[in-house]
PDB file of C-alpha atoms in Angstrom:
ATOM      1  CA  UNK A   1       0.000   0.000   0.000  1.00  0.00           C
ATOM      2  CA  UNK A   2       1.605   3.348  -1.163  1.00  0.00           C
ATOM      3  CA  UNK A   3       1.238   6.510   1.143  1.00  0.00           C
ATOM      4  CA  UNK A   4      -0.139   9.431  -0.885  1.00  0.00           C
ATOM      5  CA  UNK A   5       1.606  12.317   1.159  1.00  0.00           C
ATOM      6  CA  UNK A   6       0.559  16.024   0.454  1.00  0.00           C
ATOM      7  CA  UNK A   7       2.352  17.734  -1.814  1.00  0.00           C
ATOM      8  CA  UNK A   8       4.120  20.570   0.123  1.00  0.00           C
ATOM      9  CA  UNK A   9       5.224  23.895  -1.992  1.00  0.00           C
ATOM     10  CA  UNK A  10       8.927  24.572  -0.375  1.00  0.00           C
ATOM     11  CA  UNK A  11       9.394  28.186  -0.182  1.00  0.00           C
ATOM     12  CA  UNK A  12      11.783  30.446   1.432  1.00  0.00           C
ATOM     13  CA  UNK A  13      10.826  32.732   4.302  1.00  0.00           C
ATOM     14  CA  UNK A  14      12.025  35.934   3.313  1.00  0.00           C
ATOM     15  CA  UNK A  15      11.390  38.257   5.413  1.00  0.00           C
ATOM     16  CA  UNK A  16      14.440  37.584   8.013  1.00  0.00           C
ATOM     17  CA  UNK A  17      16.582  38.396   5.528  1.00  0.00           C
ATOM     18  CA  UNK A  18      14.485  41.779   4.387  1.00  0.00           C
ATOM     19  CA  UNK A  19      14.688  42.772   7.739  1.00  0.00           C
ATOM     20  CA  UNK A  20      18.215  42.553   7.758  1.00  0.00           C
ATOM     21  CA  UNK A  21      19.057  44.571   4.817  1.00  0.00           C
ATOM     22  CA  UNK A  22      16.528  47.669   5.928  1.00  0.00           C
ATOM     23  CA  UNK A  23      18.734  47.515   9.272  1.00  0.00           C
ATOM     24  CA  UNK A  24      22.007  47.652   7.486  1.00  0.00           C
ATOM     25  CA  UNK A  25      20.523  50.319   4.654  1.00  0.00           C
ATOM     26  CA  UNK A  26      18.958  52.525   7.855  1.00  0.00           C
ATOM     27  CA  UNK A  27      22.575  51.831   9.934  1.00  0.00           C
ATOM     28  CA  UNK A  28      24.857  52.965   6.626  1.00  0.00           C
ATOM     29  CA  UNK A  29      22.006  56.366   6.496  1.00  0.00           C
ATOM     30  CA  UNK A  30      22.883  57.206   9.780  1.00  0.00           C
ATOM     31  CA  UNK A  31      26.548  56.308   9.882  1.00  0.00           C
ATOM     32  CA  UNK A  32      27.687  58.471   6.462  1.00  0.00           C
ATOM     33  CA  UNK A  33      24.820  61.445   7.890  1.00  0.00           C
ATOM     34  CA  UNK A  34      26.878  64.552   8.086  1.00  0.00           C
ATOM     35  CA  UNK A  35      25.107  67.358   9.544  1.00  0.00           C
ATOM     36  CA  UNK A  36      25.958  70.858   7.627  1.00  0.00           C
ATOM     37  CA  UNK A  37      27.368  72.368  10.060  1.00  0.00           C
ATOM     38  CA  UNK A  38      30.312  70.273  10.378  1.00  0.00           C
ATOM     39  CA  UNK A  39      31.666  71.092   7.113  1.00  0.00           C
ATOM     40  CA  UNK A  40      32.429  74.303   8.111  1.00  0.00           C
ATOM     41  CA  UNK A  41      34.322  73.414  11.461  1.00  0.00           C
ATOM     42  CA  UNK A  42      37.612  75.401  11.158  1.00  0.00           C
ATOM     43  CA  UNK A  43      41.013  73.893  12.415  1.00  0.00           C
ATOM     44  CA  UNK A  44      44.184  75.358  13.389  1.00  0.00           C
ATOM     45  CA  UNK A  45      47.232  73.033  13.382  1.00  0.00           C
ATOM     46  CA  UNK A  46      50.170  73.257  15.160  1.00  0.00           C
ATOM     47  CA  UNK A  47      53.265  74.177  13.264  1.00  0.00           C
ATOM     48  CA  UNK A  48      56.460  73.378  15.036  1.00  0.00           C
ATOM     49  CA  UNK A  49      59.891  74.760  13.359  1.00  0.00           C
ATOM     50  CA  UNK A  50      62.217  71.622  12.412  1.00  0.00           C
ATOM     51  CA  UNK A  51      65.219  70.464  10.699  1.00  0.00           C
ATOM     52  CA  UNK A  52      64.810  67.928   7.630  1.00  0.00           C
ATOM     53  CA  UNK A  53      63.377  64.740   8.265  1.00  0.00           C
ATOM     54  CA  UNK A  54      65.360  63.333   6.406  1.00  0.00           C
ATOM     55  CA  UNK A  55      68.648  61.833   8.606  1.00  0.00           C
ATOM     56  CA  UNK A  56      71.777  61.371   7.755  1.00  0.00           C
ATOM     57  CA  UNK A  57      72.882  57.579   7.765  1.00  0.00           C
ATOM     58  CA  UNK A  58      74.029  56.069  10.886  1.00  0.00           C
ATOM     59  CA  UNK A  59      77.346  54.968   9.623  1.00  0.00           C
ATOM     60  CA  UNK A  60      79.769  56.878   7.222  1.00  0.00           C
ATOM     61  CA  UNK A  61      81.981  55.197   5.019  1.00  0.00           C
ATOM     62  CA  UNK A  62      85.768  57.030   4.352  1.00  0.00           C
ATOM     63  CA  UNK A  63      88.040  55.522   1.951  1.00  0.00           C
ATOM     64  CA  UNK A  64      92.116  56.319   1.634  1.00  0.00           C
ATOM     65  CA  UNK A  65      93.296  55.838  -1.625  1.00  0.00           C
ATOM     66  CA  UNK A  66      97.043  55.213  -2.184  1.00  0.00           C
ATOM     67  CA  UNK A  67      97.491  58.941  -3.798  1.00  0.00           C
ATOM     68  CA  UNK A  68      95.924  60.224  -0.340  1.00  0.00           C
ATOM     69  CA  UNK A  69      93.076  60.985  -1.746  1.00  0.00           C
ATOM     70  CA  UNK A  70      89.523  60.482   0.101  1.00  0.00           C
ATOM     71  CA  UNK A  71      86.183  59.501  -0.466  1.00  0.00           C
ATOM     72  CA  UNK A  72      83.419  60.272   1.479  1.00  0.00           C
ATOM     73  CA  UNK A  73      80.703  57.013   0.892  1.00  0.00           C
ATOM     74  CA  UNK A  74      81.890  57.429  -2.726  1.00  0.00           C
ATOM     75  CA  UNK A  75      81.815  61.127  -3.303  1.00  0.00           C
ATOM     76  CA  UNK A  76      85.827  62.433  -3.966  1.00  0.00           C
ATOM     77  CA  UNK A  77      86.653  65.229  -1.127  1.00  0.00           C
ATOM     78  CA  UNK A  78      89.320  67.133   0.387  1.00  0.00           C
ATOM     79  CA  UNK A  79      90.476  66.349   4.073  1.00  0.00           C
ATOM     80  CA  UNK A  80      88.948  69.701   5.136  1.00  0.00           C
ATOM     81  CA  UNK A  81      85.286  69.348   3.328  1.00  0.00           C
ATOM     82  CA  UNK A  82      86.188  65.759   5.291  1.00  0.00           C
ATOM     83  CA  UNK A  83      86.351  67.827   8.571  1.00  0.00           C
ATOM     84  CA  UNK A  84      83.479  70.349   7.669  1.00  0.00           C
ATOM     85  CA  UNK A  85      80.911  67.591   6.232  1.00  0.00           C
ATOM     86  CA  UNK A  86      81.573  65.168   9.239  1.00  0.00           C
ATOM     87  CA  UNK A  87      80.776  68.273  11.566  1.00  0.00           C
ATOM     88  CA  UNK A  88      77.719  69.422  10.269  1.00  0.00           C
ATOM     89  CA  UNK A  89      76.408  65.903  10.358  1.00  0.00           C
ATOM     90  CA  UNK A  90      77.439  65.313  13.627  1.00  0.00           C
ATOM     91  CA  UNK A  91      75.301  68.149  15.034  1.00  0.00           C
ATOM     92  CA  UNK A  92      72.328  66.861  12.934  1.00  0.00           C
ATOM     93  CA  UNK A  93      72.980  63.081  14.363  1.00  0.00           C
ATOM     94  CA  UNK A  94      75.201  63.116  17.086  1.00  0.00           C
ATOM     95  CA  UNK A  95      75.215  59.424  17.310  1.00  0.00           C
ATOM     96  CA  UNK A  96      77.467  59.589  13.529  1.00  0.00           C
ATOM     97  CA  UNK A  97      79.889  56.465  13.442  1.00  0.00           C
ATOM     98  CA  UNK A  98      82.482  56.989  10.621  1.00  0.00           C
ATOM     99  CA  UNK A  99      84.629  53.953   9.502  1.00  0.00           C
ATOM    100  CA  UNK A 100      87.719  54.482   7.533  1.00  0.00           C
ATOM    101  CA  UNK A 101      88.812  52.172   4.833  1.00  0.00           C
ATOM    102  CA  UNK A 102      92.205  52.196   3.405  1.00  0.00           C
ATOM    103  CA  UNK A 103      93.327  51.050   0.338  1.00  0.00           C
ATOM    104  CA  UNK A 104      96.462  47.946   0.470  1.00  0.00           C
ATOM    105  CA  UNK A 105      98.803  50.493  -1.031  1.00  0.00           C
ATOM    106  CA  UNK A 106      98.063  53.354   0.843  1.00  0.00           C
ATOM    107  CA  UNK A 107     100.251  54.744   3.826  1.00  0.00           C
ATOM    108  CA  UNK A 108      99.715  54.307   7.780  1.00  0.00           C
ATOM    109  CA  UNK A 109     100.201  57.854   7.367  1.00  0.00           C
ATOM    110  CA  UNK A 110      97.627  58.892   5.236  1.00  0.00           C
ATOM    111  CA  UNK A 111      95.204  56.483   7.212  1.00  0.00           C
ATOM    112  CA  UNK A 112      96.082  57.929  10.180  1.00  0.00           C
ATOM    113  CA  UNK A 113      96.156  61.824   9.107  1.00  0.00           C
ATOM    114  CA  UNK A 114      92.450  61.134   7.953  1.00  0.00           C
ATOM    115  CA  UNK A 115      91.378  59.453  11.515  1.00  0.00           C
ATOM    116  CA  UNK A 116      92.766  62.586  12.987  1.00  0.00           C
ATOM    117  CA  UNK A 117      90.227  64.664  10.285  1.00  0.00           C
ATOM    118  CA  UNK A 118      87.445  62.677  11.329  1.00  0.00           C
ATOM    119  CA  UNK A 119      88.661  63.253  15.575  1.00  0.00           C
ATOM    120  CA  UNK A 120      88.538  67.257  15.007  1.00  0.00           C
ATOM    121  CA  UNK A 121      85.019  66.713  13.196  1.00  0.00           C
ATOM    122  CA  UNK A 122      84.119  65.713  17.110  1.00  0.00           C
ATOM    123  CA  UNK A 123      82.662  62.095  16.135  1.00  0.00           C
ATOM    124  CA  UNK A 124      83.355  59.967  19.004  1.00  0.00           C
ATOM    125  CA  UNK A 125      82.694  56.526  17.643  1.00  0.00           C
ATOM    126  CA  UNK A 126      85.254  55.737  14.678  1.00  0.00           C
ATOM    127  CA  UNK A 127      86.615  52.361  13.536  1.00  0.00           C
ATOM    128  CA  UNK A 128      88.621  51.062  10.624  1.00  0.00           C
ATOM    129  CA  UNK A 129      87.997  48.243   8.297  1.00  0.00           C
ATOM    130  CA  UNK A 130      89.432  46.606   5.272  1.00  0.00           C
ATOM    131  CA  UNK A 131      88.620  47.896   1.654  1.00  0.00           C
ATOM    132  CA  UNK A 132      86.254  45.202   0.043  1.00  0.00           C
TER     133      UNK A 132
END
């Protein structure tokens, strides 16, 4: 014997998921409301006077050549734009760490006249290092 069972229509219940979207419409209305009066608002910032932003890198590179002649992390100068460079950097970054490299045929003497440069300049932290 064969059960005859009533044919059901399956629908969907909608109106959970109507209700939802009028709360999220009505929430986004009243979150992006912006009353006309706030558009006006006037603001003063504070300005503060400063050096550049921009800071000079933590460690220097000098290189002795075997003529005596330096360069400052690449850039050809004398011993007293050396001196002059170092100290203006120094006051920016007092922290400044310079390392001297010399080349294998350059003096002691040359090496050392530059790590006297880079003394007057007033950096405190200085080390040398082989030319690679």
């Amino acid at each position: 014997m064969k059960r005859n069972r009533g044919t059901e229509d399956a629908t969907i219940n909608l109106t959970p998921m109507i209700d939802v979207v009028f709360l999220l419409v009505i929430f986004f209305m009243v979150s992006s409301k912006m009353d006309s009066n706030d558009s006006g608002v006037q603001v003063n910032v504070a300005s503060a006077d400063m050096q550049s932003l921009a800071r000079t890198p933590d460690q220097r590179i000098v290189e002795v050549r075997s003529d005596g002649s330096l360069l400052l992390d690449g850039t050809p100068m004398s011993s007293d734009q050396l001196t002059e460079t170092l100290k203006q950097q120094r006051s920016v970054y007092p922290g400044l760490q310079v390392s001297v490299r010399g080349d294998s045929d350059s003096s002691l003497h040359h090496v050392v006249k530059v790590m006297r440069q880079i003394e007057l300049a007033g950096v405190q932290k200085m080390g040398v290092s082989e030319r690679r």
